[in-house]
Amino acid sequence: MGPDILEGLGMIMQPQHIILVLAGVILGTILGAIPGLSSTMGIALLLPITFTLSPVAAIAMLTAMYKGGLFGGSIAAILFNAPGTSAAAATALDGYQLTQQGKSGKAIRMALIGSSVGDMIGCIVLILIAGLIAKAALLFGPPEYVAIILFAFTMILGVSEKSLMKGFLALGMGILISTVGYDPVNGVPRFEFGSMEMSSGFTLIPVLIGLLAVPEAFRQIEEVFLNKMKKNKEEISSNVDLADSKITWKEVKGTRKILFRSAGIGTFIGTLPGLGPTIAAFMGYRSGAKISKDPNYGKGSIDGVAAPEAANSAVASANMIPLLSLGIPGDVEAALILGALTIQGITPGPQIFVNNGPIVYGIYAGMIMAIIMNFFFNWYFVKFVIKLKNISIKIMIPIILILCIAGTFGYNQNMFDVKVMFFFGILGYLLSKFGIPITALLIGFILTPIIESSFRQTLTITDNGLLIFFERPIALMFIVITVITIISYFIKSKKQNGQQAM
């Protein structure tokens, strides 16, 4: 083992490999920060190039791009409420409100700290107990996935505790919208209304950008026409410093419990193939709300930025656990990395540690290097990024809309996606007017295909029986927790209504 570690370190410490890792971080950050683009797209485009690189250099560069992209997505989420990636949608909940308070730099740096801490914890777990956690992940079958996603639904509802019924309504809308298109099992068309374009369903990018970025542009346009911009700027400038980019050690120290707890959630989610950083981010955000002492959580709190960032970034390292140990990719990015390993003639699985030990440890070292580079590059990059907020909103609105259109069209080269984006933009704008949480709708849309597929598989296994959910301990545990959580929400909601009535 010792010689393998030293050989792996020697592989990654070559100058050209260090440059490739830095390039991956920078490119990933830029792609992640542009709505509609993502590090996933960059990894896919660079995949053929990895054939000319050594295995360690290729995987280190791709993982660096993934890590940079996850953080980059939070930049646009915080500055413009336009998440560059779906995993950054939870970060926008508090991050954008901090920007409106003139604290964009503080929010971005807290996101960077949370991202780095979560990523490093996930990486340490990967290195120390990859085999053990991979074996635990084998215990999760379709029934367990159904139970854990039901639990995830209740965690998302907790974000809208003040109006639980509106949360249920939004979640139901997200579930309904996700069913548009062909049935994944028997191919029966659903809710396509005779349209060939709708028969394929709605893809995530136009829905994500439409629900989060476009409504904000509409709201800014509304303020401009109602002559509210001058008043809003005066109110902000009188209370906060628009150039506030400082974050103190005391503030960081105050988030340590949230950071470690969310990183643990992200690490756990990362070991389960198919869930990914988006679910981890929202679960981390909800978990942070329970232990945060900040009364502004949900209204503009650095705790609300730290929690989702630590969770979604922990996935970036933890999803390598099932990939390397079992040959099962945890998400799309891991699947692309699996492709890169295959190109190099390396087969992930239990034997990879025996047959390719130095390469595995070289990959580990490259991941740690990427985390460190991501932190230091973006820590100073923030100074330039926050200056974007000084640009007139009348200039930024068309730029944001153009980026939204370009990102949406570029994803699938399809004008129908642009129409979908504007449709969901109008829907998101109207929902925000009625106080219906867009977050619940979005997560319902994202998770429904996974839970539907898992539930169908469960029914096939049990010949349409449901007793399996009560016969398998892990599934039963999550179902019990879900029921208890829902009951607690209703009890709390009833108490709040009673207090308001008094």
XYZ file of C-alpha atoms in Angstrom, residues 55-472:
418
model
C -5.283 7.840 -16.533
C -4.374 9.972 -13.491
C -4.194 13.202 -15.515
C -7.476 12.481 -17.300
C -9.516 11.657 -14.196
C -7.924 14.434 -12.121
C -8.837 17.027 -14.755
C -12.427 15.777 -15.095
C -13.020 15.638 -11.335
C -11.507 19.131 -10.990
C -13.966 20.391 -13.597
C -16.831 18.750 -11.713
C -15.800 20.375 -8.426
C -15.323 23.778 -10.028
C -18.699 23.467 -11.752
C -20.555 22.701 -8.533
C -19.217 25.865 -6.917
C -19.597 27.899 -10.113
C -23.298 27.126 -10.138
C -23.648 28.887 -6.800
C -22.155 32.139 -8.156
C -25.035 32.824 -10.548
C -27.495 31.535 -7.943
C -26.260 34.037 -5.364
C -25.814 37.026 -7.666
C -28.853 36.717 -9.921
C -31.049 33.925 -8.493
C -30.139 32.019 -11.664
C -28.476 28.750 -10.540
C -25.859 27.559 -13.003
C -26.621 24.000 -11.891
C -29.665 22.358 -10.322
C -27.554 21.576 -7.242
C -27.206 25.334 -6.627
C -30.973 25.928 -6.516
C -31.011 25.472 -2.732
C -28.106 27.914 -2.362
C -30.172 30.594 -4.122
C -32.803 30.524 -1.357
C -30.624 32.462 1.093
C -27.750 33.456 -1.166
C -29.767 35.747 -3.414
C -31.402 37.424 -0.446
C -27.940 38.161 0.952
C -27.082 39.753 -2.381
C -30.167 41.957 -2.103
C -28.827 43.033 1.292
C -25.515 44.006 -0.316
C -23.641 40.953 0.970
C -22.968 39.064 -2.254
C -19.249 38.680 -1.546
C -19.919 37.313 1.927
C -22.439 34.843 0.506
C -20.128 33.634 -2.266
C -17.204 33.167 0.098
C -19.377 31.282 2.567
C -20.509 29.098 -0.324
C -16.871 28.489 -1.223
C -15.982 27.551 2.363
C -18.992 25.236 2.608
C -18.199 23.693 -0.759
C -14.541 23.091 0.153
C -15.319 21.639 3.590
C -18.010 19.319 2.235
C -15.842 18.224 -0.668
C -12.846 17.523 1.569
C -14.933 15.491 4.041
C -16.428 13.481 1.202
C -12.936 12.892 -0.191
C -11.540 11.764 3.172
C -14.413 9.317 3.575
C -13.766 8.053 0.048
C -10.108 7.397 0.842
C -10.620 5.823 4.263
C -13.731 3.680 3.993
C -14.657 3.388 0.314
C -14.998 -0.382 0.471
C -17.086 -0.416 3.634
C -19.570 2.223 2.488
C -19.825 0.642 -0.952
C -20.944 -2.601 0.689
C -23.585 -0.694 2.654
C -24.833 0.890 -0.561
C -25.549 -2.596 -1.912
C -28.295 -2.896 0.715
C -30.290 -0.194 -1.099
C -32.658 -1.609 -3.670
C -35.765 -0.113 -5.330
C -37.887 -0.197 -2.114
C -35.202 1.734 -0.227
C -34.992 4.336 -2.990
C -38.761 4.845 -2.866
C -38.644 5.302 0.905
C -35.703 7.693 0.910
C -37.201 9.887 -1.832
C -40.501 10.047 0.066
C -38.425 11.235 3.006
C -36.702 13.775 0.723
C -40.137 15.085 -0.314
C -41.013 15.745 3.327
C -37.694 17.508 3.881
C -38.488 19.847 0.992
C -41.973 20.518 2.370
C -40.272 21.657 5.541
C -38.851 24.633 3.642
C -42.441 25.911 3.292
C -43.662 25.112 6.793
C -45.416 28.482 7.105
C -47.769 27.448 4.331
C -47.776 23.677 4.291
C -50.723 23.357 1.908
C -49.005 25.607 -0.625
C -45.971 23.357 -0.304
C -48.099 20.282 -1.012
C -49.653 22.079 -3.996
C -46.254 22.996 -5.438
C -44.888 19.484 -4.902
C -47.963 18.006 -6.606
C -47.492 20.344 -9.570
C -43.867 19.256 -9.894
C -44.861 15.588 -9.811
C -47.562 16.163 -12.433
C -45.260 18.122 -14.756
C -42.622 15.375 -14.591
C -45.119 12.813 -15.927
C -45.451 14.616 -19.280
C -44.072 12.394 -22.038
C -43.808 8.672 -22.613
C -44.292 6.273 -19.725
C -40.790 4.973 -18.864
C -41.977 1.352 -18.571
C -44.619 0.633 -21.209
C -44.101 3.628 -23.516
C -47.664 4.974 -23.290
C -47.792 8.741 -24.051
C -48.961 10.918 -21.157
C -50.216 14.527 -21.277
C -48.534 15.240 -24.611
C -51.787 16.674 -26.120
C -50.892 15.409 -29.582
C -47.574 17.291 -29.681
C -44.510 15.399 -30.857
C -42.262 17.813 -28.961
C -44.096 17.285 -25.678
C -44.045 13.517 -26.107
C -40.424 13.530 -24.946
C -41.334 15.412 -21.789
C -39.639 18.466 -20.308
C -35.879 18.386 -19.754
C -34.385 19.765 -16.563
C -32.377 22.740 -17.877
C -35.249 24.759 -19.440
C -37.485 24.014 -16.437
C -34.760 24.994 -13.971
C -33.853 28.235 -15.745
C -37.510 29.028 -16.404
C -38.567 28.635 -12.783
C -35.613 30.360 -11.138
C -33.859 32.810 -13.472
C -36.579 34.142 -15.790
C -39.087 35.082 -13.028
C -36.392 37.181 -11.358
C -35.803 39.022 -14.627
C -39.561 39.604 -14.881
C -39.652 40.958 -11.316
C -36.794 43.346 -12.062
C -38.566 44.542 -15.206
C -41.691 45.098 -13.138
C -39.767 47.195 -10.634
C -38.216 49.285 -13.376
C -41.600 50.083 -14.895
C -43.111 50.824 -11.479
C -40.202 53.172 -10.679
C -39.262 51.190 -7.580
C -35.607 50.707 -8.405
C -34.472 54.066 -7.042
C -36.350 53.547 -3.795
C -35.010 50.011 -3.358
C -31.440 51.136 -3.935
C -31.786 53.911 -1.383
C -33.171 51.468 1.213
C -30.365 48.993 0.611
C -27.554 51.547 0.626
C -28.764 53.041 3.883
C -28.520 49.741 5.730
C -25.662 47.751 4.249
C -22.408 48.113 2.354
C -22.861 46.969 -1.222
C -19.187 45.990 -1.362
C -19.384 43.766 1.716
C -17.303 40.726 0.826
C -15.735 40.069 4.209
C -16.529 37.041 6.282
C -15.073 36.696 9.756
C -13.629 33.646 11.466
C -16.373 33.980 14.083
C -19.030 33.668 11.363
C -17.320 30.644 9.841
C -16.886 29.017 13.246
C -20.594 29.512 13.920
C -21.464 27.335 10.911
C -19.228 24.383 11.825
C -22.061 22.140 13.077
C -24.096 22.840 9.970
C -21.087 22.245 7.704
C -20.211 18.859 9.196
C -23.817 17.677 9.394
C -24.586 18.697 5.814
C -21.315 17.187 4.608
C -22.337 13.925 6.288
C -25.700 14.017 4.501
C -23.993 14.715 1.175
C -21.504 11.913 1.705
C -24.312 9.460 2.454
C -26.324 10.578 -0.599
C -23.202 10.359 -2.774
C -22.745 6.681 -1.953
C -26.216 5.882 -3.330
C -26.219 5.675 -7.139
C -28.759 7.857 -8.920
C -29.584 10.459 -6.273
C -26.955 13.112 -6.902
C -26.055 16.558 -5.482
C -29.450 18.237 -5.976
C -31.209 15.998 -3.463
C -28.264 16.332 -1.082
C -28.379 20.136 -1.327
C -32.060 20.392 -0.393
C -31.773 17.812 2.372
C -28.730 19.639 3.715
C -30.605 22.940 3.566
C -33.539 21.543 5.509
C -31.232 19.896 8.029
C -29.420 23.205 8.517
C -32.712 24.934 9.271
C -33.248 22.619 12.243
C -29.957 23.392 13.973
C -29.273 26.965 12.878
C -29.628 29.611 15.571
C -29.882 32.400 13.001
C -33.435 33.838 12.969
C -32.848 34.985 9.379
C -32.435 31.429 8.076
C -34.506 31.342 4.892
C -34.462 35.139 4.679
C -30.783 35.713 3.989
C -28.424 33.780 6.259
C -24.900 32.490 5.713
C -26.062 29.314 7.470
C -28.552 28.854 4.632
C -25.689 29.120 2.135
C -23.259 26.873 4.007
C -25.701 23.980 4.467
C -26.597 23.199 0.826
C -23.088 23.901 -0.460
C -21.439 21.509 2.006
C -24.006 18.837 1.141
C -23.890 19.055 -2.654
C -20.086 19.278 -2.789
C -19.651 16.256 -0.526
C -21.447 14.284 -3.236
C -18.725 15.230 -5.751
C -16.223 13.041 -3.897
C -18.534 10.486 -2.309
C -20.052 9.454 -5.636
C -16.649 8.008 -6.533
C -17.142 5.383 -3.801
C -19.621 3.192 -5.705
C -17.833 4.005 -8.968
C -14.392 2.807 -7.930
C -15.471 0.024 -5.565
C -18.405 -1.423 -7.500
C -18.178 0.067 -10.978
C -21.560 1.759 -10.442
C -21.635 5.516 -11.251
C -23.403 7.657 -8.650
C -24.594 10.345 -11.082
C -24.142 11.652 -14.638
C -20.701 13.103 -13.966
C -19.537 9.837 -12.394
C -20.860 7.999 -15.451
C -18.737 10.227 -17.693
C -15.703 9.556 -15.494
C -16.481 5.840 -15.803
C -16.306 6.352 -19.562
C -12.904 8.011 -19.201
C -11.623 5.081 -17.124
C -12.931 2.647 -19.736
C -11.151 4.585 -22.480
C -7.945 4.130 -20.476
C -8.565 0.370 -20.260
C -9.285 0.444 -16.516
C -12.286 -1.469 -15.168
C -13.661 -0.104 -11.855
C -14.615 -2.653 -9.231
C -13.115 -4.463 -6.254
C -10.047 -5.495 -8.252
C -9.104 -1.913 -9.198
C -7.320 -1.486 -5.852
C -5.242 -4.583 -6.569
C -4.568 -4.144 -10.274
C -4.304 -0.345 -10.443
C -3.423 0.732 -6.904
C -1.022 3.581 -7.850
C -3.567 5.029 -10.285
C -6.309 5.006 -7.634
C -4.108 6.850 -5.141
C -3.017 9.240 -7.877
C -6.704 10.002 -8.506
C -7.224 10.571 -4.770
C -4.288 12.991 -4.675
C -5.629 14.777 -7.753
C -9.018 15.224 -6.099
C -7.446 16.778 -2.991
C -5.349 19.050 -5.206
C -8.500 20.107 -7.085
C -10.265 20.995 -3.806
C -7.329 23.167 -2.688
C -7.011 24.892 -6.072
C -10.749 25.444 -6.255
C -10.671 27.199 -2.878
C -7.728 29.524 -3.510
C -8.607 30.399 -7.113
C -12.220 31.240 -6.344
C -11.409 33.013 -3.061
C -9.652 35.750 -5.067
C -11.923 35.394 -8.101
C -14.796 36.640 -5.907
C -13.348 40.158 -5.934
C -13.970 40.398 -9.655
C -17.293 38.551 -9.681
C -19.078 40.794 -7.156
C -18.407 43.817 -9.384
C -21.082 42.468 -11.713
C -23.676 43.681 -9.203
C -22.565 47.279 -9.801
C -23.747 47.105 -13.394
C -27.084 48.818 -13.989
C -30.032 46.458 -13.687
C -31.347 47.813 -17.004
C -28.229 46.402 -18.646
C -28.155 43.177 -16.642
C -31.771 42.171 -17.375
C -31.256 41.686 -21.147
C -27.855 40.056 -20.512
C -29.415 37.554 -18.088
C -32.266 36.794 -20.501
C -29.823 36.336 -23.396
C -27.710 33.963 -21.290
C -30.838 32.060 -20.302
C -31.920 31.690 -23.922
C -28.416 30.761 -25.110
C -27.896 28.253 -22.297
C -31.297 26.658 -22.815
C -30.957 26.415 -26.588
C -27.355 25.244 -26.422
C -28.194 22.322 -24.141
C -30.225 20.384 -26.742
C -30.066 22.686 -29.805
C -33.854 22.860 -29.635
C -36.090 25.966 -29.862
C -38.875 24.057 -28.111
C -36.763 24.159 -24.955
C -36.662 27.970 -25.200
C -40.478 28.027 -25.369
C -40.604 25.712 -22.353
C -38.219 28.034 -20.500
C -40.459 31.069 -21.033
C -43.585 29.080 -20.138
C -42.069 28.063 -16.824
C -40.726 31.577 -16.411
C -44.275 32.949 -16.516
C -45.469 30.125 -14.263
C -42.704 30.810 -11.751
C -43.494 34.527 -11.771
C -47.186 33.869 -11.071
C -46.449 31.282 -8.373
C -44.165 33.730 -6.557
C -46.987 36.286 -6.555
C -49.216 33.821 -4.696
C -46.459 32.720 -2.313
C -46.301 29.166 -3.683
C -42.781 27.745 -3.152
C -41.046 27.130 -6.456
C -38.445 25.001 -4.675
C -40.995 22.307 -3.833
C -42.217 22.233 -7.446
C -38.691 21.939 -8.783
C -37.614 19.117 -6.483
C -40.856 17.252 -7.195
C -40.053 17.495 -10.893
C -36.491 16.237 -10.376
C -37.213 13.323 -8.060
C -40.432 11.941 -9.545
C -38.778 9.983 -12.413
C -36.480 8.273 -9.893
C -39.241 7.347 -7.450
C -41.581 6.252 -10.269
C -38.956 3.956 -11.762
C -38.033 2.532 -8.339
C -41.681 2.010 -7.392
C -42.391 0.214 -10.680
C -39.382 -2.029 -10.096
C -40.592 -2.764 -6.572
C -44.032 -3.774 -7.839
C -42.404 -6.029 -10.431
C -40.246 -7.705 -7.785
C -43.171 -8.302 -5.417
C -45.874 -9.048 -7.995
C -47.707 -5.793 -7.131
C -47.381 -6.308 -3.384
C -46.510 -3.519 -0.925
C -45.532 -5.568 2.111
C -41.887 -5.398 1.057
C -41.738 -1.820 2.375
C -42.495 -3.148 5.866
C -40.322 -6.242 5.566
C -37.064 -4.427 4.706
